[in-house]
Tab-separated table of C-alpha atoms in Angstrom:
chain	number	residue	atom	x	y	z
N	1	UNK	CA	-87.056	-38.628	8.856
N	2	UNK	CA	-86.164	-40.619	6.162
N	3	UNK	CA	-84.353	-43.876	5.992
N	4	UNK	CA	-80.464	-42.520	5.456
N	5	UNK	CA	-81.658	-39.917	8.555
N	6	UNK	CA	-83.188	-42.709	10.704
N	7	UNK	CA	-79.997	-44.706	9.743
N	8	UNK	CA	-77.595	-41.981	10.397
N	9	UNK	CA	-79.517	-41.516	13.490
N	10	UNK	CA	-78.416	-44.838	14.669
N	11	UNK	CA	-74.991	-45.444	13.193
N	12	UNK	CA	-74.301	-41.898	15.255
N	13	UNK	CA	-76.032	-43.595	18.779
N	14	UNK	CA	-74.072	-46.687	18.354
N	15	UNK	CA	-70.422	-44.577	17.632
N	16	UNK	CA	-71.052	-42.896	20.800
N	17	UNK	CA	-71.171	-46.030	22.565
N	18	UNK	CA	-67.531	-47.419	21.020
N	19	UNK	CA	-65.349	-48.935	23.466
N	20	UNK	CA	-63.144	-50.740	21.138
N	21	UNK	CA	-59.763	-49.354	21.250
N	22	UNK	CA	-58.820	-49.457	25.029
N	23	UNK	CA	-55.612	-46.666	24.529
N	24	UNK	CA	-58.172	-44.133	23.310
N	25	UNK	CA	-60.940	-45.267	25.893
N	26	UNK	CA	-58.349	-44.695	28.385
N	27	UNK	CA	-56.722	-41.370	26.792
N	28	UNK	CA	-59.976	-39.782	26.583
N	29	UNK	CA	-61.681	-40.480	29.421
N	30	UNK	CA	-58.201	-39.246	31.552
N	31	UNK	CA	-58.852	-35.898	29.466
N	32	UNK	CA	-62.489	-35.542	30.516
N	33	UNK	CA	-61.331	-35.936	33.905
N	34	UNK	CA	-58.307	-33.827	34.401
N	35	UNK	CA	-59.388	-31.082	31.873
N	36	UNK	CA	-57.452	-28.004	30.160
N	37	UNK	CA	-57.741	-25.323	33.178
N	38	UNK	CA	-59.677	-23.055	30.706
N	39	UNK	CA	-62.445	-25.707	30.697
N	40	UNK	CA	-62.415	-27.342	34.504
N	41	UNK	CA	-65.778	-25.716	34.941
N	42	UNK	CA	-67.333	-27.917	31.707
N	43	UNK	CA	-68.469	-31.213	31.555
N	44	UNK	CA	-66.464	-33.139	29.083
N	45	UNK	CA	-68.045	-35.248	26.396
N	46	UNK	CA	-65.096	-37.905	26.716
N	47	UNK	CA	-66.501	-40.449	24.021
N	48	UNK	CA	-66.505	-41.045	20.398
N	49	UNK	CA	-67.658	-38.163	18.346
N	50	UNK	CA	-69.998	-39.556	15.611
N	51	UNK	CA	-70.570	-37.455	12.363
N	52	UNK	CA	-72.389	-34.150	12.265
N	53	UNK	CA	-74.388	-32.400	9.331
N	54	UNK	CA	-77.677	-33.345	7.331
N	55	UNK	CA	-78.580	-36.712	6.075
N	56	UNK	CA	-78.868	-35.558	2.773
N	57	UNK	CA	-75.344	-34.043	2.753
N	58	UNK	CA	-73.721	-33.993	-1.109
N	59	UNK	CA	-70.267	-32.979	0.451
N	60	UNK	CA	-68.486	-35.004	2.747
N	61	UNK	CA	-65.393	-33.388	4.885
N	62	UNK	CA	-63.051	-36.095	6.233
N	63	UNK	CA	-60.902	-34.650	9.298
N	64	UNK	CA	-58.359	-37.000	11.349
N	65	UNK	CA	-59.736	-37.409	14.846
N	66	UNK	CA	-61.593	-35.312	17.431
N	67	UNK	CA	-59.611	-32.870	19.448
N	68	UNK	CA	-58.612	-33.564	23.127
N	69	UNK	CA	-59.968	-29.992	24.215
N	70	UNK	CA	-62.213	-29.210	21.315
N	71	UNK	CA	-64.847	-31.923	19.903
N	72	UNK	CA	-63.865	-34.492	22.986
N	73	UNK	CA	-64.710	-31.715	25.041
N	74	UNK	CA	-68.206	-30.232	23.136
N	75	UNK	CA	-69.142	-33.375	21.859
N	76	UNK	CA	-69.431	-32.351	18.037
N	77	UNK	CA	-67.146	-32.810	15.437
N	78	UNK	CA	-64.278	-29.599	14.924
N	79	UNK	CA	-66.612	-27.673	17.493
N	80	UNK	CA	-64.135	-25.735	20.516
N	81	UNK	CA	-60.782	-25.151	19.340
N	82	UNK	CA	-58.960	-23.335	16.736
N	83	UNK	CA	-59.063	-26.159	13.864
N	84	UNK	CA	-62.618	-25.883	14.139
N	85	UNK	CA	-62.709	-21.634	13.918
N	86	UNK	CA	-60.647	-22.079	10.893
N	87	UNK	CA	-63.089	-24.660	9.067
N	88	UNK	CA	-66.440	-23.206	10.261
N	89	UNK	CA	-65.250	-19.962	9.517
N	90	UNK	CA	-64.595	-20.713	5.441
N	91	UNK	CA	-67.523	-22.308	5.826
N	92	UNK	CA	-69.050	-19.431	6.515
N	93	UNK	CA	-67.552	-17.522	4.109
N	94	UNK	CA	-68.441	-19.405	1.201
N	95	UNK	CA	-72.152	-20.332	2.265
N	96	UNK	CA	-71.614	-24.103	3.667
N	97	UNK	CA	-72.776	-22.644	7.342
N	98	UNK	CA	-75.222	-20.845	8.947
N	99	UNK	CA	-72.832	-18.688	11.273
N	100	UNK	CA	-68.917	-18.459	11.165
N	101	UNK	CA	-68.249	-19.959	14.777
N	102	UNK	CA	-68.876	-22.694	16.403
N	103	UNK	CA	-68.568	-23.429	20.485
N	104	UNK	CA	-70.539	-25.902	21.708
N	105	UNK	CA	-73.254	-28.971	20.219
N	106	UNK	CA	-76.126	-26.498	21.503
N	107	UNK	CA	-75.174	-23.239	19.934
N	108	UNK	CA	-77.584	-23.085	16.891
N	109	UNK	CA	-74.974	-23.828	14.129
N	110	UNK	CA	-76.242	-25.763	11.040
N	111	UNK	CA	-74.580	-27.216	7.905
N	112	UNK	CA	-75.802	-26.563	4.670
N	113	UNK	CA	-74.890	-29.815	2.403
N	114	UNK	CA	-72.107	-30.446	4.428
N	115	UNK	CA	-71.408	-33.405	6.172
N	116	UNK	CA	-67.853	-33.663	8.835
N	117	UNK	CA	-66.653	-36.654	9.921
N	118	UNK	CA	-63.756	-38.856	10.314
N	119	UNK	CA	-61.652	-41.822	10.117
N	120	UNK	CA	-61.027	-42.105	13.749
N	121	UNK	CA	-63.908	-40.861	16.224
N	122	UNK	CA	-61.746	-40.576	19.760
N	123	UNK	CA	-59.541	-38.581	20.730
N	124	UNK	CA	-55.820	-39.968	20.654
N	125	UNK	CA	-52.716	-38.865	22.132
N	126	UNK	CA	-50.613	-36.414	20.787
N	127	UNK	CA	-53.723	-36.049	17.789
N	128	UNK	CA	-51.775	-39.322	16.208
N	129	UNK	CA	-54.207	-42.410	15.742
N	130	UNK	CA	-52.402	-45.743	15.288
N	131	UNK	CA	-52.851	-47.265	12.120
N	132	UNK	CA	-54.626	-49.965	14.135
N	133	UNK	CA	-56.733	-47.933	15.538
N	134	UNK	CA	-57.920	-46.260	12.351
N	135	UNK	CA	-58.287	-50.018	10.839
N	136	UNK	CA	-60.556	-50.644	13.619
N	137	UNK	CA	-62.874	-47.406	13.378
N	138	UNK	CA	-63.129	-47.740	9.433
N	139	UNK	CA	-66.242	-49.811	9.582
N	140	UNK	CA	-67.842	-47.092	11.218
N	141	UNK	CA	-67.022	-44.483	8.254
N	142	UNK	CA	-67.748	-47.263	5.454
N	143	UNK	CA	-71.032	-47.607	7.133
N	144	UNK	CA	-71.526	-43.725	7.002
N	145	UNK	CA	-70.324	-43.865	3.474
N	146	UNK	CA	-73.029	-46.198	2.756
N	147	UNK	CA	-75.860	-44.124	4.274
N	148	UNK	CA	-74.728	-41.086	2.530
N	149	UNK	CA	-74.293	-42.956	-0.989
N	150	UNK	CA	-78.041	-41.443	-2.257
N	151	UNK	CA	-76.712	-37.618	-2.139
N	152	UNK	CA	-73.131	-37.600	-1.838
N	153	UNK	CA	-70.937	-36.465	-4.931
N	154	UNK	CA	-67.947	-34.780	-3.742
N	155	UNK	CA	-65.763	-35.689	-0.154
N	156	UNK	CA	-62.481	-32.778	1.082
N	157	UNK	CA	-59.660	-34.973	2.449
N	158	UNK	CA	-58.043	-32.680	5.381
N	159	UNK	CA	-54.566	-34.333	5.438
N	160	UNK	CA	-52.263	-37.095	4.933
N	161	UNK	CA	-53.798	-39.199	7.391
N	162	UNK	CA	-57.201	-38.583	6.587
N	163	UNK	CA	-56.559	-39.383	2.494
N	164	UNK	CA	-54.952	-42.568	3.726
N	165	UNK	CA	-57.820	-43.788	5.582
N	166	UNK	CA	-60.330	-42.657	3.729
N	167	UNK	CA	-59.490	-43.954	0.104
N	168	UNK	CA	-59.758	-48.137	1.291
N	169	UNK	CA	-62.940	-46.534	3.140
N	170	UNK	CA	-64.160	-45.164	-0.385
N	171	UNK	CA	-63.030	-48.458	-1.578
N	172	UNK	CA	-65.310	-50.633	0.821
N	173	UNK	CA	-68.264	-48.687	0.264
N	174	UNK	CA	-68.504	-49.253	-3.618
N	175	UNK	CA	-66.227	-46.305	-5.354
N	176	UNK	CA	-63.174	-47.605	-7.475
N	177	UNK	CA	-60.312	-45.782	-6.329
N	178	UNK	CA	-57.848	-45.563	-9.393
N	179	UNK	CA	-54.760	-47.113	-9.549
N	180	UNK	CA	-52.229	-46.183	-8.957
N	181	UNK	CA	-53.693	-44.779	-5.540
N	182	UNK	CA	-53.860	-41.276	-5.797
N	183	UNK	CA	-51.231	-39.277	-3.889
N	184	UNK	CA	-52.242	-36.795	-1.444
N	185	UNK	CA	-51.377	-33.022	-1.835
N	186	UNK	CA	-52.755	-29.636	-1.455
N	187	UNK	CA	-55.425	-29.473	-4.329
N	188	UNK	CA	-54.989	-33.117	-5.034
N	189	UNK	CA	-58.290	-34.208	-7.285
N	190	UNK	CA	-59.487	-37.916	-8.054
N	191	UNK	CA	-62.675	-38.832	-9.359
N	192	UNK	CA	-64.171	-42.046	-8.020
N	193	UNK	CA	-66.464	-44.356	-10.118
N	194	UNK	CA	-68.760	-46.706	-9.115
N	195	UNK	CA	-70.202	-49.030	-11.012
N	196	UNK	CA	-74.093	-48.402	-11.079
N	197	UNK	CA	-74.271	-45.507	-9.156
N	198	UNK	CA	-72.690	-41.963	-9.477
N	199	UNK	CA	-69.085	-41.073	-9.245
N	200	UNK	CA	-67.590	-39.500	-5.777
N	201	UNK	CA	-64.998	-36.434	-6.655
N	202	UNK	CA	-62.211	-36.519	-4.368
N	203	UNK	CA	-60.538	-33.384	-3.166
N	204	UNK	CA	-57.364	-32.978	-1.122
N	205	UNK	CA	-56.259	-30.182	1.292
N	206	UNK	CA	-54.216	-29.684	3.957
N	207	UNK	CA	-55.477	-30.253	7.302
N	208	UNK	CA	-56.725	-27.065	9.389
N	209	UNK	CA	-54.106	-27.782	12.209
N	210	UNK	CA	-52.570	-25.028	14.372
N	211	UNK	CA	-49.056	-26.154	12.705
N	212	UNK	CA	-50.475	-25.642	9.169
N	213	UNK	CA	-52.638	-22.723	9.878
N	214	UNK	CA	-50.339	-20.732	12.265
N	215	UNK	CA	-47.375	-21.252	9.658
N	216	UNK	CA	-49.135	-20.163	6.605
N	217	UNK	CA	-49.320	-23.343	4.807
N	218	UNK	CA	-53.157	-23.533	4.818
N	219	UNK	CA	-54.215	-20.115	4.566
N	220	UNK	CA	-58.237	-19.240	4.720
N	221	UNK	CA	-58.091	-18.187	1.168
N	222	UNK	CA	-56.553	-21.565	0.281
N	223	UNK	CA	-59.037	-23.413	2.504
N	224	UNK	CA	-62.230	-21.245	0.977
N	225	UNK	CA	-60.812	-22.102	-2.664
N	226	UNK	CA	-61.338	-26.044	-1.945
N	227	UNK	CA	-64.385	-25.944	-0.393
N	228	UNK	CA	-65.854	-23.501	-3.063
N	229	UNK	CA	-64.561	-26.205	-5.838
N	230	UNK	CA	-65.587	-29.363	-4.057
N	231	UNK	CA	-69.173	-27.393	-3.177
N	232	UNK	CA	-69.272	-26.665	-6.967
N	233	UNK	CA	-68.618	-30.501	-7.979
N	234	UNK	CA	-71.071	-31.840	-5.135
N	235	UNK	CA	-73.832	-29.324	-7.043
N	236	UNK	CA	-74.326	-26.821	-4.451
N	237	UNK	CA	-74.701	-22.940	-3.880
N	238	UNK	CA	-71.787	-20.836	-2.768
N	239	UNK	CA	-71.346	-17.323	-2.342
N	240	UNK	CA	-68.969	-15.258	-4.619
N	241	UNK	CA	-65.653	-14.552	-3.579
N	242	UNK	CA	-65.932	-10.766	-1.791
């Protein structure tokens, strides 16, 4: 393994272990406990869900937080609920995955370039971090940022939240982020400089929520047309559209 993997390795071990934000220690332990009655069979995860994809990863997909049934359940970022079958899905589709679903942290599913993570790595109530909480977990993605610095030229933003956190994060890890700050919006593009080193392209895109996807506001074809551009701009193979 080399050093960003080793690295990666670690930073992951040491996110598991978090205990620093006592409401979400509490909120998602009480989940793992109680369960959804669909799951009281499973063994929850109920910690902090560190990053998943290869060490090498030249595109970086920042969600908002793990699920309460879904990735604090499985363990594995976006992996168990219906966010997640939206996102691995166009993954899928345009080439990013090796198989369109994706139901537990065992089930054979690998990323091809692709890195998920987050800006906040436990589950919170009501899926709404507080802006302390996200303060307090942004060392964790700045360190990530760090370890990924060798390959990484493109990042999707999933949501307001997640642009938000993630632009001081770009910040602290050695990327200029213009000013004025970029807004965020469906489609919303930045480029990133950094001095010495190779610029990040920025991408925004609505987040793969039930609300969004259920409504029609983030529909696959939308979702598959980001990826496919941000894939292009981090350099890496994607199929044609069908």
């Amino acid at each position: 393994m080399n050093s960003s993997g080793s690295g990666l390795a670690d930073l992951d071990r040491r996110i598991t272990g978090c205990r620093a934000c006592p409401r979400l220690v509490a909120w998602r332990e009480e989940v793992a406990r109680t369960k959804r009655a669909a799951f009281a069979d499973r063994t929850y995860w109920g910690r902090p869900v560190p990053g998943f994809g290869p060490p090498d990863a030249r595109l970086l997909i920042v969600g908002l937080a793990p699920a309460a049934h879904g990735a604090n359940r499985t363990g594995r970022m976006f992996t168990g609920d219906r966010s997640g079958d939206v996102l691995y899905r166009a993954l899928y589709d345009v080439g990013l995955a090796s198989r369109p679903t994706a139901v537990s942290a065992d089930d054979g599913l690998e990323l091809r370039g692709v890195r998920l993570t987050s800006p906040v790595h436990c589950a919170p109530p009501a899926n709404k971090p507080t802006p302390g909480e996200r303060d307090t977990c942004r060392p964790w993605l700045v360190r990530e940022l760090d370890l990924l610095r060798p390959t990484v030229r493109a990042a999707v933003v999933l949501g307001a939240f997640g642009w938000q956190a993630a632009l001081p994060a770009f910040s602290a890890a050695g990327w200029t982020v213009p000013r004025p700050r970029p807004v965020f919006s469906h489609g919303a593009r930045a480029t990133l400089e950094a001095p010495g080193g190779e610029p990040l392209r920025v991408f925004g895109c609505f987040h793969v929520s039930q609300r969004n996807t259920f409504t029609g506001r983030l529909t696959p074809a939308m979702l598959r047309d980001v990826l496919r551009t941000a894939a292009g701009a981090a350099g890496l193979p994607t199929k044609d559209e069908e």
